[in-house]
Amino acid sequence: MRKILLSSIILLVGLTFIGRLSYLQIFSFSPNQILEDPAIKAVYDYPERGYIYDRNGNLLVANQPAYDVMVIPREVKPLDTLEFCNLLGIDKERFISQLNKARVYSPRLPSVMVPQLSKEDYGRLQEKMRRYEGFYIQKRSLRYYDTHSGANVLGYISEVNEWDLERNPSYAAGELKGTTGIEKEYETILRGRKGVKYIQKDRFNRDIGPYKSGTLDTLPEQGRQITVTIDKILQEYGEKLMTGKHGGIVALEPASGEILALISGPTYDPALLVGRERSKNYSKLHYDTISKPTFDRSILASQSPGSPFKTINALVALQEGAITPETTFHCYNGFYVGKRKRGCHCGGGTRNLNSGIYLSCNAYFAGAFRKIYDQFPTSAEGMDAWEEHVKSFGLGTFLGYDLPTGRPGRIPNKEYYNRIYGENRWSSSTIISNSIGQGEVEVTPIQLANMTAAIANRGHYFTPHVLKKIGGEDISIPEFTEAKHTTIDKKYFEPVVQGMAEVYKKGTAARLQIEGVEIAGKTGTVENFTRINGIRTQLTDNSVFVAFAPVDNPKIAIAVYIENGYFGSRYAGHIASLMIEKYLKGEITRVDLEKRMLEKTLEQEYAKPYSGQPFKINERVW
C-alpha cells in the first residue's frame, strides 16, 4: 500500500511539473517572463520614426543613422577600462557612472552606455568591440532636419527618463521619445513599434541561436509619416525677419484654423539638439537668460494685447447696444479718469467707430467701454457680460490646439477685481485701461491670431492646429473641423472690418499697403514694464500688429508681437505686411523694406536692463 501511495505521489508531482512546463512553453509567452530567464537574451530592433512634411509636401524632418554602445552589466568581464574609455571618447568617471546606472536599471537587460555614435566612430569601433564582453553596438536612427527653422513647433526627441519607464512599460532604458512640439504631441504615430529577437544562451553564456526557432520574434514597424499645416517657406522667411528680435508670430488660415507659421524669436537650429553634442547645446540654449531661445513666445508669452483689443471692445459694445457705428465721442487728445488724463495721439476731435478704429483713438474706446457697463445695474453684471463675449473669441483659454504646451492668458472677471478692490468697490472707470488693451487683460500671440481669424470670418473660428494628414490621408477630427461661434451677431462685424481696412488705407498703417492686396489690420503700441534691481521700470514699448487678407474671403490671419519694438507699425506692422505678401504673392516687391527688416535688430534694447542705458518711451499709444 505504501509503495502504491509513494508511486502515486511521485506520479502526481511529475504530472504537475510536466503540466506547468507545458503551459509555460506552449501558452505563456509573456515578454517579461522570457526576459526573467537568464538563458535568454532580447535584442531590440528600433524602427525609424515617421517623416514630417509641410502642407505643400516639402520634407521637414527625416532620419539619419546613429549607433549606441550598449551594455548588459552581468555579462561584463574584466577589461582595460582606460583603453575602452579612449575608444569611446569618455572619461573613467563617466564609464563608472553609466555602468552603475545600468546595473540599477537591470543587470540582465541592455542599457545605453554611450549614445549616438557617428558613422565614423562606429566604423572605428566595430571590429574592436568583440574584445569587450558585455558590450555591443546597436543601430538606431536620429532625426535629420531638412530645414534650419521650426525648432519650437517641430520639437525634439530625447532619451526616456525613469519617470517615463515607470509610466510606460513599452519603453526601455536608452530609447528616444518626443519631448516637445509635434514630436511629443504625435509621439504614438511617429514612434512606430520596435521589433525584438530572443536569443538562447548555453550554460557558458554563449549564443546558440534563436529562442523557440524565432517564433516569438517580432519585426519593427516604422512610424507613420505625417503632414503638418506649416508652410515651410513662410516659416523660414518669418524666422529670418525675426533675427535679432524677441517676440512671436502666428499665421493662420481663417477658413480652417490651420497654422501656417508658428514663430518664436530668438530661436535655434533644430539640428543642435541631435547627436552627442545635444546635452551641451541644450544647456547653452536653456541658460541663455537674455534671449531664452527655448522659450516658445508664440504660445507661452502672455502679455497685454494693446490696441488690437479695441476691436473686441467695439464688437462687445455693438452687441450690447451701447453704441452704433454712428455713435461719436470727442477726444481732447486723451480722456480723463477722475482727475488723471490718459493720453491719445489721434489728433483730437470727434470720432465715430470707423475713425476711432483707423486712428486708434483711446478716448473713443474708453467712452465705448464705459457705455457697455452703463447698460447694467451693477459693474459686476456688466463684467459678466463683457467677460462672456471676450472669452467667446478664444481669449483666456488654451484654445485646444494640438501642441503640448501653452498658456491661457488672462481675461479678468468680477471675482478678480473683488479680490483686488473689494466687493462692489470698483467700476468701469477703475478698470478703464482694459478698454485699450492695457489693463489686466493678457493674451498670447496665438490667441491674438485666433481672435483676428474670428473677425476675418465675421464671427467664428476653427481651433488652431498643426496636423493635416496621417500617412497621406486627410484627417477629420471634430475638434478641428467644427466651427466655434462667438457671441457677437454677424451683422456687427462688418463695420469693424471696414474700420480695420481703413487702418491700411488712411490710418496708422497707411504706409504698409501691398499693391493689389486689400488688408484689414490693427496696430498696437503696448507699454512695457519690468523690475530692475527691485524698481518697476518702464522699457521701450512693445510693437503689436494683427491683420488678415484679403478683406473678403481671407486666406491668412496673422499676429506679430515684437518686444521693445517701439510703436505698432514700426516693426510688427512691417513684418506682418511682408509675411502677408510672401504668402499671397510668393515674392516680395518691396525689397527695400525687406532689407531693412532683415538687417535691423533690437539687441541693444534687450541689453539695456543690464547695461544701464536709458529706454526710449514712445509718445504714441496706438
Coordinates of C-alpha atoms in Angstrom, one line a residue:
M1 CA 0.0 0.0 0.0
R2 CA 2.9 2.4 0.8
K3 CA 4.5 1.6 -2.5
I4 CA 1.3 2.4 -4.3
L5 CA 0.9 5.7 -2.3
L6 CA 4.5 6.7 -2.9
S7 CA 4.3 5.9 -6.6
S8 CA 1.0 7.9 -6.8
I9 CA 2.7 10.9 -5.2
I10 CA 5.7 10.7 -7.5
L11 CA 3.4 10.4 -10.5
L12 CA 1.2 13.3 -9.4
V13 CA 4.2 15.6 -8.8
G14 CA 5.7 14.6 -12.1
L15 CA 2.5 15.3 -13.9
T16 CA 2.2 18.7 -12.2
F17 CA 5.7 19.6 -13.3
I18 CA 5.1 18.4 -16.8
G19 CA 1.8 20.3 -16.9
R20 CA 3.4 23.5 -15.6
L21 CA 6.3 23.3 -18.0
S22 CA 4.0 22.6 -20.9
Y23 CA 1.9 25.6 -20.0
L24 CA 5.0 27.8 -19.8
Q25 CA 6.4 26.5 -23.1
I26 CA 3.1 26.5 -25.1
F27 CA 0.8 29.1 -23.6
S28 CA 2.8 31.6 -21.6
F29 CA 4.9 33.8 -23.9
S30 CA 4.9 37.0 -21.7
P31 CA 8.0 39.0 -22.8
N32 CA 8.6 39.9 -19.1
Q33 CA 8.7 36.2 -18.2
I34 CA 11.0 35.5 -21.0
L35 CA 13.4 38.3 -20.0
E36 CA 13.5 37.0 -16.5
D37 CA 15.1 33.8 -17.8
P38 CA 18.9 34.3 -17.6
A39 CA 19.4 31.9 -20.5
I40 CA 17.5 34.2 -22.9
K41 CA 18.7 37.5 -24.3
A42 CA 16.5 40.1 -26.0
V43 CA 17.9 42.1 -28.9
Y44 CA 15.8 45.0 -30.0
D45 CA 15.4 46.4 -33.5
Y46 CA 14.4 50.0 -33.3
P47 CA 12.2 51.4 -36.2
E48 CA 12.7 54.7 -37.9
R49 CA 10.4 57.5 -36.8
G50 CA 7.9 58.7 -39.2
Y51 CA 8.8 61.6 -41.5
I52 CA 7.3 65.0 -41.2
Y53 CA 6.2 67.0 -44.3
D54 CA 4.9 70.6 -44.6
R55 CA 1.5 71.4 -46.1
N56 CA 2.9 71.5 -49.6
G57 CA 4.7 68.2 -49.4
N58 CA 8.1 69.6 -48.6
L59 CA 10.2 67.5 -46.3
L60 CA 10.8 68.9 -42.8
V61 CA 12.1 66.0 -40.7
A62 CA 13.6 62.7 -41.7
N63 CA 16.1 60.3 -40.2
Q64 CA 19.8 59.6 -40.2
P65 CA 21.7 56.5 -38.9
A66 CA 23.3 56.5 -35.5
Y67 CA 24.8 53.9 -33.2
D68 CA 24.6 53.3 -29.5
V69 CA 27.2 51.4 -27.4
M70 CA 25.0 49.1 -25.2
V71 CA 26.0 47.2 -22.1
I72 CA 24.5 44.1 -20.3
P73 CA 26.0 44.5 -16.8
R74 CA 26.0 40.9 -15.7
E75 CA 27.9 39.9 -18.9
V76 CA 30.7 42.4 -18.4
K77 CA 34.1 40.8 -17.9
P78 CA 37.3 42.5 -16.5
L79 CA 38.7 44.9 -19.2
D80 CA 41.2 47.6 -19.7
T81 CA 39.0 50.5 -18.7
L82 CA 41.3 53.3 -19.8
E83 CA 41.7 51.8 -23.2
F84 CA 38.0 51.2 -23.6
C85 CA 37.2 54.8 -22.5
N86 CA 39.7 56.2 -25.0
L87 CA 37.9 54.3 -27.8
L88 CA 34.6 55.6 -26.7
G89 CA 35.8 59.2 -26.1
I90 CA 34.7 59.3 -22.5
D91 CA 36.5 59.6 -19.2
K92 CA 36.7 56.9 -16.5
E93 CA 34.2 58.6 -14.2
R94 CA 31.6 58.7 -17.0
F95 CA 32.2 55.0 -17.6
I96 CA 31.8 54.0 -14.0
S97 CA 28.7 56.2 -13.6
Q98 CA 27.0 54.8 -16.7
L99 CA 27.8 51.2 -15.7
N100 CA 26.4 51.7 -12.2
K101 CA 23.3 53.3 -13.7
A102 CA 22.8 50.3 -16.0
R103 CA 23.2 47.9 -13.1
V104 CA 20.5 49.8 -11.1
Y105 CA 18.1 49.6 -14.1
S106 CA 18.7 45.9 -14.7
P107 CA 21.8 43.6 -14.6
R108 CA 20.3 41.4 -17.2
L109 CA 18.8 43.9 -19.7
P110 CA 20.7 46.1 -22.1
S111 CA 21.2 49.8 -21.3
V112 CA 22.8 52.6 -23.3
M113 CA 26.5 53.1 -22.3
V114 CA 27.4 55.8 -24.9
P115 CA 24.6 57.1 -27.2
Q116 CA 24.5 58.3 -30.7
L117 CA 27.9 57.5 -32.2
S118 CA 28.6 58.9 -35.6
K119 CA 29.2 56.7 -38.6
E120 CA 32.9 57.5 -38.3
D121 CA 33.0 56.4 -34.7
Y122 CA 31.1 53.3 -35.5
G123 CA 33.5 52.3 -38.2
R124 CA 36.4 52.8 -35.8
L125 CA 34.9 50.7 -33.0
Q126 CA 33.1 48.0 -34.9
E127 CA 35.9 45.5 -35.2
K128 CA 37.3 46.2 -31.7
M129 CA 34.1 45.7 -29.7
R130 CA 34.4 41.9 -29.7
R131 CA 37.3 42.3 -27.2
Y132 CA 34.9 43.7 -24.6
E133 CA 32.4 41.2 -23.4
G134 CA 29.0 42.5 -22.3
F135 CA 29.2 45.5 -24.7
Y136 CA 27.8 45.7 -28.2
I137 CA 26.8 48.3 -30.8
Q138 CA 23.2 48.8 -31.7
K139 CA 22.0 50.7 -34.7
R140 CA 19.2 53.3 -34.4
S141 CA 18.1 56.4 -36.2
L142 CA 18.2 60.0 -35.2
R143 CA 16.4 62.9 -36.6
Y144 CA 17.6 64.7 -39.7
Y145 CA 16.2 68.2 -40.4
D146 CA 15.7 69.4 -43.9
T147 CA 15.2 72.9 -42.5
H148 CA 17.0 75.2 -40.1
S149 CA 13.7 76.6 -38.8
G150 CA 10.7 75.5 -36.8
A151 CA 12.5 74.2 -33.8
N152 CA 9.8 75.4 -31.4
V153 CA 6.9 73.8 -33.4
L154 CA 8.7 70.6 -34.6
G155 CA 10.2 69.9 -31.1
Y156 CA 12.9 67.4 -30.4
I157 CA 13.4 63.9 -29.2
S158 CA 15.5 62.8 -26.2
E159 CA 16.2 59.7 -24.1
V160 CA 13.5 58.4 -21.8
N161 CA 13.9 59.0 -18.1
E162 CA 13.0 56.9 -15.1
W163 CA 9.5 58.5 -14.9
D164 CA 8.8 57.5 -18.5
L165 CA 9.9 54.0 -17.8
E166 CA 7.6 53.7 -14.8
R167 CA 4.7 55.2 -16.6
N168 CA 5.0 53.4 -19.9
P169 CA 6.3 49.8 -19.9
S170 CA 6.6 49.8 -23.7
Y171 CA 9.7 52.0 -23.3
A172 CA 13.1 50.5 -22.5
A173 CA 16.1 52.3 -21.0
G174 CA 18.0 54.2 -23.7
E175 CA 15.0 54.6 -26.0
L176 CA 14.2 58.0 -27.5
K177 CA 10.9 59.8 -27.4
G178 CA 9.3 63.0 -28.5
T179 CA 9.9 65.6 -25.8
T180 CA 8.5 68.9 -27.1
G181 CA 6.4 70.2 -30.0
I182 CA 5.0 67.9 -32.7
E183 CA 7.4 65.2 -31.8
K184 CA 5.7 64.9 -28.4
E185 CA 2.1 65.6 -29.4
Y186 CA 2.2 62.9 -32.1
E187 CA 4.7 60.5 -30.4
T188 CA 2.4 57.4 -30.8
I189 CA 2.1 58.0 -34.5
L190 CA 5.7 58.9 -35.3
R191 CA 7.3 56.4 -33.0
G192 CA 6.4 53.1 -34.6
R193 CA 6.9 49.8 -32.8
K194 CA 10.3 48.2 -32.0
G195 CA 11.0 44.6 -33.0
V196 CA 12.7 42.0 -30.8
K197 CA 14.7 38.9 -31.3
Y198 CA 15.1 36.4 -28.4
I199 CA 18.5 34.6 -28.4
Q200 CA 19.0 31.3 -26.5
K201 CA 22.3 31.0 -24.4
D202 CA 24.1 27.9 -23.2
R203 CA 25.5 27.3 -19.7
F204 CA 28.7 29.1 -20.7
N205 CA 26.6 32.2 -21.6
R206 CA 27.3 31.7 -25.4
D207 CA 24.7 32.5 -28.0
I208 CA 23.4 29.2 -29.5
G209 CA 20.6 30.5 -31.7
P210 CA 17.0 31.9 -31.8
Y211 CA 14.8 31.0 -28.9
K212 CA 11.9 28.8 -30.0
S213 CA 13.3 28.9 -33.5
G214 CA 12.3 32.6 -33.7
T215 CA 8.6 32.1 -33.3
L216 CA 8.3 34.8 -30.7
D217 CA 10.4 37.3 -32.6
T218 CA 8.7 40.4 -34.0
L219 CA 9.7 42.8 -36.8
P220 CA 9.9 46.5 -36.2
E221 CA 7.1 48.7 -37.6
Q222 CA 8.2 52.1 -38.9
G223 CA 6.5 55.2 -37.6
R224 CA 3.8 56.7 -39.8
Q225 CA 4.6 59.9 -41.7
I226 CA 2.5 63.0 -41.0
T227 CA 1.8 66.1 -43.0
V228 CA 1.6 69.3 -40.9
T229 CA -0.2 72.6 -41.7
I230 CA 3.0 74.6 -41.5
D231 CA 4.2 76.3 -44.7
K232 CA 7.9 75.7 -44.8
I233 CA 8.8 78.7 -46.9
L234 CA 6.7 81.1 -44.8
Q235 CA 8.1 79.7 -41.5
E236 CA 11.7 80.0 -42.7
Y237 CA 11.0 83.6 -44.0
G238 CA 9.4 84.7 -40.8
E239 CA 12.3 83.4 -38.7
K240 CA 14.7 85.4 -40.9
L241 CA 12.7 88.5 -40.3
M242 CA 12.8 87.8 -36.5
T243 CA 16.6 87.7 -36.4
G244 CA 17.8 90.0 -33.6
K245 CA 14.2 90.5 -32.3
H246 CA 12.3 88.9 -29.4
G247 CA 8.7 88.0 -29.9
G248 CA 6.2 85.8 -31.6
I249 CA 4.5 85.5 -35.0
V250 CA 1.5 83.3 -35.6
A251 CA -0.2 83.0 -39.0
L252 CA -3.5 81.0 -39.5
E253 CA -5.7 80.1 -42.4
P254 CA -9.0 81.5 -41.2
A255 CA -11.2 79.1 -43.1
S256 CA -9.7 76.0 -41.4
G257 CA -7.7 77.1 -38.3
E258 CA -4.6 75.5 -39.9
I259 CA -1.4 77.1 -38.5
L260 CA 0.7 78.4 -41.4
A261 CA 3.6 79.6 -39.3
L262 CA 4.4 79.5 -35.6
I263 CA 7.5 81.5 -35.0
S264 CA 9.3 82.4 -31.8
G265 CA 12.3 84.7 -31.7
P266 CA 15.0 84.2 -30.9
T267 CA 15.1 80.6 -32.0
Y268 CA 17.8 78.0 -32.8
D269 CA 18.6 75.4 -35.5
P270 CA 16.8 72.1 -34.5
A271 CA 19.9 70.2 -35.6
L272 CA 21.7 71.5 -32.5
L273 CA 19.6 69.0 -30.4
V274 CA 20.7 65.9 -32.3
G275 CA 23.7 63.8 -31.7
R276 CA 26.3 63.5 -28.9
E277 CA 26.5 67.3 -28.5
R278 CA 22.8 67.6 -27.7
S279 CA 23.2 67.9 -23.9
K280 CA 25.9 70.5 -24.2
N281 CA 24.0 72.5 -26.8
Y282 CA 20.7 72.3 -24.8
S283 CA 22.4 73.6 -21.7
K284 CA 23.8 76.5 -23.6
L285 CA 20.4 77.4 -25.0
H286 CA 18.5 76.8 -21.8
Y287 CA 20.7 79.0 -19.7
D288 CA 20.7 81.9 -22.1
T289 CA 18.7 84.1 -19.8
I290 CA 18.5 87.2 -22.1
S291 CA 17.5 85.6 -25.4
K292 CA 15.7 82.5 -24.0
P293 CA 15.7 80.6 -27.3
T294 CA 14.0 77.5 -25.8
F295 CA 11.0 79.7 -24.5
D296 CA 8.3 79.5 -27.2
R297 CA 7.0 83.0 -27.2
S298 CA 4.3 82.2 -29.8
I299 CA 2.3 80.2 -27.3
L300 CA 3.8 81.0 -23.9
A301 CA 4.4 84.8 -23.9
S302 CA 1.3 86.2 -22.2
Q303 CA 1.3 90.0 -22.4
S304 CA -1.0 93.0 -22.8
P305 CA -2.6 93.0 -26.3
G306 CA -2.7 96.8 -26.7
S307 CA -4.9 98.4 -29.3
P308 CA -5.8 95.3 -31.4
F309 CA -8.0 94.5 -28.4
K310 CA -10.0 97.6 -29.2
T311 CA -11.7 95.7 -32.0
I312 CA -13.1 93.3 -29.4
N313 CA -14.4 96.1 -27.2
A314 CA -16.0 97.6 -30.2
L315 CA -17.8 94.4 -31.1
V316 CA -19.0 93.9 -27.5
A317 CA -20.3 97.5 -27.3
L318 CA -22.2 97.0 -30.6
Q319 CA -23.7 93.7 -29.4
E320 CA -24.8 95.1 -26.1
G321 CA -26.4 98.1 -27.8
A322 CA -24.0 100.5 -26.0
I323 CA -23.1 102.1 -29.3
T324 CA -23.9 102.1 -33.0
P325 CA -21.4 102.7 -35.8
E326 CA -22.5 106.3 -35.9
T327 CA -22.1 106.9 -32.1
T328 CA -19.4 109.6 -31.5
F329 CA -17.1 110.6 -28.7
H330 CA -15.0 113.7 -28.5
C331 CA -11.2 113.3 -28.0
Y332 CA -9.4 116.0 -26.1
N333 CA -6.1 114.5 -27.1
G334 CA -6.9 112.0 -24.4
F335 CA -9.5 111.2 -21.8
Y336 CA -9.9 111.6 -18.1
V337 CA -10.1 109.0 -15.3
G338 CA -11.0 111.1 -12.3
K339 CA -8.6 114.0 -12.4
R340 CA -5.9 112.0 -14.3
K341 CA -5.7 112.4 -18.0
R342 CA -4.8 109.4 -20.2
G343 CA -3.1 110.5 -23.5
C344 CA -4.1 109.9 -27.1
H345 CA -2.4 110.8 -30.3
C346 CA -5.1 110.5 -32.8
G347 CA -5.0 114.3 -33.2
G348 CA -8.2 115.0 -31.2
G349 CA -11.7 115.8 -32.4
T350 CA -14.9 113.9 -32.8
R351 CA -14.7 110.2 -33.5
N352 CA -17.1 107.6 -34.7
L353 CA -16.5 103.8 -34.9
N354 CA -14.7 103.9 -38.2
S355 CA -12.3 106.8 -37.4
G356 CA -11.9 105.5 -33.9
I357 CA -10.5 102.3 -35.3
Y358 CA -8.3 103.6 -38.1
L359 CA -6.9 106.4 -36.0
S360 CA -6.8 104.2 -32.9
C361 CA -8.5 106.8 -30.7
N362 CA -8.1 105.9 -27.0
A363 CA -10.8 108.4 -25.9
Y364 CA -13.4 106.7 -28.3
F365 CA -12.8 103.2 -26.9
A366 CA -12.7 104.5 -23.3
G367 CA -16.2 106.0 -23.9
A368 CA -17.5 102.9 -25.6
F369 CA -16.2 100.7 -22.7
R370 CA -17.9 102.8 -20.1
K371 CA -21.2 102.7 -22.0
I372 CA -21.0 98.8 -22.0
Y373 CA -21.2 98.9 -18.2
D374 CA -23.8 101.6 -18.2
Q375 CA -26.2 99.1 -19.7
F376 CA -26.3 97.1 -16.4
P377 CA -27.4 97.8 -12.9
T378 CA -24.0 97.0 -11.4
S379 CA -20.4 96.8 -12.6
A380 CA -20.3 93.1 -11.7
E381 CA -23.2 92.3 -14.1
G382 CA -21.5 94.4 -16.8
M383 CA -18.3 92.5 -16.2
D384 CA -20.1 89.1 -16.5
A385 CA -21.5 90.1 -19.9
W386 CA -18.2 91.6 -21.1
E387 CA -16.2 88.5 -20.0
E388 CA -18.6 86.1 -21.8
H389 CA -18.3 88.0 -25.0
V390 CA -14.5 88.3 -24.9
K391 CA -13.9 84.7 -24.0
S392 CA -16.1 83.6 -27.0
F393 CA -13.1 84.7 -29.2
G394 CA -10.9 82.0 -27.5
L395 CA -9.2 84.5 -25.2
G396 CA -8.4 83.4 -21.7
T397 CA -8.3 79.7 -22.7
F398 CA -5.7 77.2 -24.0
L399 CA -7.8 77.1 -27.3
G400 CA -7.5 73.4 -27.5
Y401 CA -4.7 73.4 -30.2
D402 CA -2.6 70.2 -30.7
L403 CA 0.6 71.4 -29.2
P404 CA 1.7 70.1 -25.8
T405 CA 2.3 73.4 -24.1
G406 CA 0.9 77.0 -23.9
R407 CA -0.7 79.5 -21.5
P408 CA -4.3 80.6 -21.2
G409 CA -3.6 84.3 -21.0
R410 CA -6.0 86.2 -18.7
I411 CA -9.4 87.7 -19.1
P412 CA -10.2 89.2 -15.7
N413 CA -13.7 88.7 -14.1
K414 CA -15.6 90.2 -11.2
E415 CA -14.0 87.8 -8.7
Y416 CA -10.6 89.0 -9.8
Y417 CA -11.5 92.7 -9.1
N418 CA -13.3 91.9 -5.9
R419 CA -10.1 90.3 -4.6
I420 CA -8.1 93.4 -5.5
Y421 CA -10.5 96.3 -4.7
G422 CA -13.2 94.7 -2.5
E423 CA -16.7 93.6 -3.4
N424 CA -18.6 96.4 -5.3
R425 CA -15.8 98.8 -4.7
W426 CA -14.8 99.1 -8.4
S427 CA -16.4 100.4 -11.6
S428 CA -15.7 100.7 -15.3
S429 CA -13.5 103.7 -14.6
T430 CA -11.4 101.7 -12.2
I431 CA -10.6 99.2 -15.0
I432 CA -10.7 101.6 -17.9
S433 CA -7.3 100.5 -19.1
N434 CA -8.9 97.3 -20.4
S435 CA -10.6 99.5 -23.0
I436 CA -7.4 100.0 -24.9
G437 CA -5.8 96.6 -24.1
Q438 CA -3.5 97.9 -21.4
G439 CA -5.2 96.7 -18.2
E440 CA -5.3 93.3 -16.7
V441 CA -6.0 91.5 -20.0
E442 CA -3.2 89.3 -21.2
V443 CA -3.0 87.3 -24.4
T444 CA -0.5 85.1 -26.2
P445 CA 0.4 85.6 -29.9
I446 CA -1.6 82.5 -31.0
Q447 CA -4.7 83.9 -29.2
L448 CA -4.3 87.2 -31.0
A449 CA -4.1 85.4 -34.3
N450 CA -7.1 83.3 -33.5
M451 CA -9.0 86.4 -32.4
T452 CA -8.1 88.0 -35.8
A453 CA -9.3 84.9 -37.7
A454 CA -12.6 85.1 -35.9
I455 CA -13.1 88.7 -37.0
A456 CA -11.9 87.7 -40.5
N457 CA -14.6 85.0 -40.6
R458 CA -17.2 87.5 -39.3
G459 CA -18.0 85.6 -36.1
H460 CA -16.5 82.2 -35.9
Y461 CA -13.2 80.4 -35.8
F462 CA -11.7 76.9 -36.0
T463 CA -9.4 75.6 -33.3
P464 CA -5.8 76.3 -34.4
H465 CA -4.0 73.0 -35.2
V466 CA -0.8 71.7 -36.9
L467 CA -1.9 68.2 -38.0
K468 CA -3.1 67.9 -41.6
K469 CA -2.6 64.3 -42.7
I470 CA -1.5 61.0 -41.3
G471 CA 0.1 58.6 -43.8
G472 CA -1.1 60.7 -46.7
E473 CA -4.8 60.6 -45.6
D474 CA -6.6 63.8 -44.6
I475 CA -7.7 63.9 -41.0
S476 CA -11.2 64.7 -39.9
I477 CA -11.1 65.5 -36.1
P478 CA -14.3 67.2 -34.9
E479 CA -12.4 69.4 -32.5
F480 CA -10.6 70.9 -35.5
T481 CA -13.3 70.9 -38.2
E482 CA -16.3 72.2 -36.2
A483 CA -16.7 76.0 -36.1
K484 CA -16.7 77.8 -32.8
H485 CA -19.1 80.7 -32.8
T486 CA -18.6 83.9 -30.9
T487 CA -21.4 85.6 -29.0
I488 CA -21.4 88.5 -31.4
D489 CA -24.0 88.7 -34.2
K490 CA -22.6 88.6 -37.7
K491 CA -24.0 91.9 -38.7
Y492 CA -21.8 93.8 -36.2
F493 CA -18.6 92.6 -37.7
E494 CA -18.8 94.5 -41.0
P495 CA -18.3 98.0 -39.6
V496 CA -15.4 96.8 -37.5
V497 CA -13.8 95.1 -40.5
Q498 CA -14.3 98.3 -42.6
G499 CA -12.5 100.3 -39.8
M500 CA -9.6 97.8 -39.9
A501 CA -9.4 98.1 -43.7
E502 CA -9.2 101.9 -43.3
V503 CA -6.2 101.3 -41.0
Y504 CA -4.3 100.4 -44.2
K505 CA -5.9 102.9 -46.5
K506 CA -5.6 106.1 -44.4
G507 CA -4.9 105.1 -40.8
T508 CA -2.0 104.1 -38.6
A509 CA -0.7 101.5 -41.2
A510 CA -1.2 103.6 -44.4
R511 CA 2.5 103.3 -45.3
L512 CA 2.3 99.4 -45.2
Q513 CA 0.0 98.8 -48.2
I514 CA 0.7 96.0 -50.6
E515 CA -0.2 96.7 -54.2
G516 CA -3.1 94.5 -55.4
V517 CA -3.9 93.2 -51.9
E518 CA -6.7 94.6 -49.6
I519 CA -5.8 94.1 -46.0
A520 CA -7.6 94.7 -42.7
G521 CA -5.4 95.3 -39.7
K522 CA -4.8 97.0 -36.4
T523 CA -1.7 98.5 -34.9
G524 CA -0.8 98.3 -31.3
T525 CA 1.8 100.0 -29.1
V526 CA 2.0 98.4 -25.6
E527 CA 3.5 100.0 -22.5
N528 CA 6.2 97.6 -21.2
F529 CA 7.4 97.4 -17.7
T530 CA 9.9 95.2 -15.7
R531 CA 11.7 95.2 -12.4
I532 CA 15.4 96.3 -12.4
N533 CA 17.1 96.0 -9.0
G534 CA 13.6 95.8 -7.4
I535 CA 12.4 99.0 -9.1
R536 CA 9.5 99.0 -11.5
T537 CA 11.0 100.4 -14.7
Q538 CA 9.3 101.3 -18.0
L539 CA 11.0 99.8 -21.0
T540 CA 10.7 100.7 -24.7
D541 CA 7.2 99.8 -25.8
N542 CA 6.2 96.6 -27.4
S543 CA 5.1 96.6 -31.1
V544 CA 2.0 94.7 -32.0
F545 CA 0.1 94.2 -35.2
V546 CA -2.8 92.0 -36.3
A547 CA -4.2 91.7 -39.8
F548 CA -6.0 89.5 -42.3
A549 CA -6.0 89.4 -46.1
P550 CA -7.7 89.7 -48.5
V551 CA -10.5 91.5 -46.7
D552 CA -13.1 89.4 -48.4
N553 CA -12.5 85.6 -48.4
P554 CA -9.3 85.9 -46.3
K555 CA -6.5 83.4 -46.8
I556 CA -4.3 84.4 -43.9
A557 CA -4.7 86.0 -40.5
I558 CA -1.6 87.0 -38.7
A559 CA -0.5 88.4 -35.3
V560 CA 3.0 89.8 -34.8
Y561 CA 4.3 90.7 -31.3
I562 CA 7.7 92.3 -31.1
E563 CA 9.1 93.0 -27.6
N564 CA 10.6 96.5 -27.2
G565 CA 9.7 97.2 -30.9
Y566 CA 8.5 100.8 -30.5
F567 CA 5.1 101.7 -32.0
G568 CA 2.9 99.2 -33.8
S569 CA 3.6 99.9 -37.4
R570 CA 7.4 100.2 -36.9
Y571 CA 8.4 96.6 -36.5
A572 CA 5.3 94.4 -36.1
G573 CA 3.4 96.1 -38.9
H574 CA 6.3 95.9 -41.4
I575 CA 7.0 92.3 -40.6
A576 CA 3.2 91.4 -40.9
S577 CA 2.9 93.1 -44.3
L578 CA 6.0 91.2 -45.6
M579 CA 4.7 87.9 -44.3
I580 CA 1.3 88.5 -46.0
E581 CA 2.9 89.4 -49.3
K582 CA 5.2 86.4 -49.1
Y583 CA 2.3 84.1 -48.5
L584 CA -0.2 85.5 -51.0
K585 CA 2.2 86.5 -53.8
G586 CA 5.2 84.2 -53.3
E587 CA 7.6 87.1 -53.7
I588 CA 8.4 90.4 -52.2
T589 CA 8.1 93.6 -54.3
R590 CA 9.2 96.0 -51.5
V591 CA 12.8 94.8 -51.4
D592 CA 14.0 97.9 -49.6
L593 CA 11.6 97.3 -46.7
E594 CA 12.5 93.6 -46.7
K595 CA 16.2 94.6 -46.5
R596 CA 15.6 96.9 -43.5
M597 CA 13.7 94.3 -41.6
L598 CA 16.2 91.6 -42.3
E599 CA 19.1 93.8 -41.1
K600 CA 17.5 95.7 -38.2
T601 CA 18.0 94.2 -34.8
L602 CA 16.8 95.2 -31.3
E603 CA 19.7 93.6 -29.4
Q604 CA 20.6 97.0 -28.0
E605 CA 17.2 97.3 -26.4
Y606 CA 17.4 93.8 -24.8
A607 CA 20.8 94.6 -23.4
K608 CA 19.6 97.9 -21.7
P609 CA 18.4 96.3 -18.4
Y610 CA 21.9 95.0 -17.9
S611 CA 23.9 97.9 -19.4
G612 CA 22.0 100.7 -17.7
Q613 CA 21.4 102.6 -20.9
P614 CA 18.1 104.7 -20.9
F615 CA 14.9 103.4 -22.6
K616 CA 13.0 105.3 -25.3
I617 CA 9.4 105.8 -24.1
N618 CA 7.1 106.3 -27.1
E619 CA 4.9 109.3 -27.3
R620 CA 2.4 107.5 -29.3
V621 CA -0.1 104.9 -27.9
W622 CA -1.5 103.1 -30.9

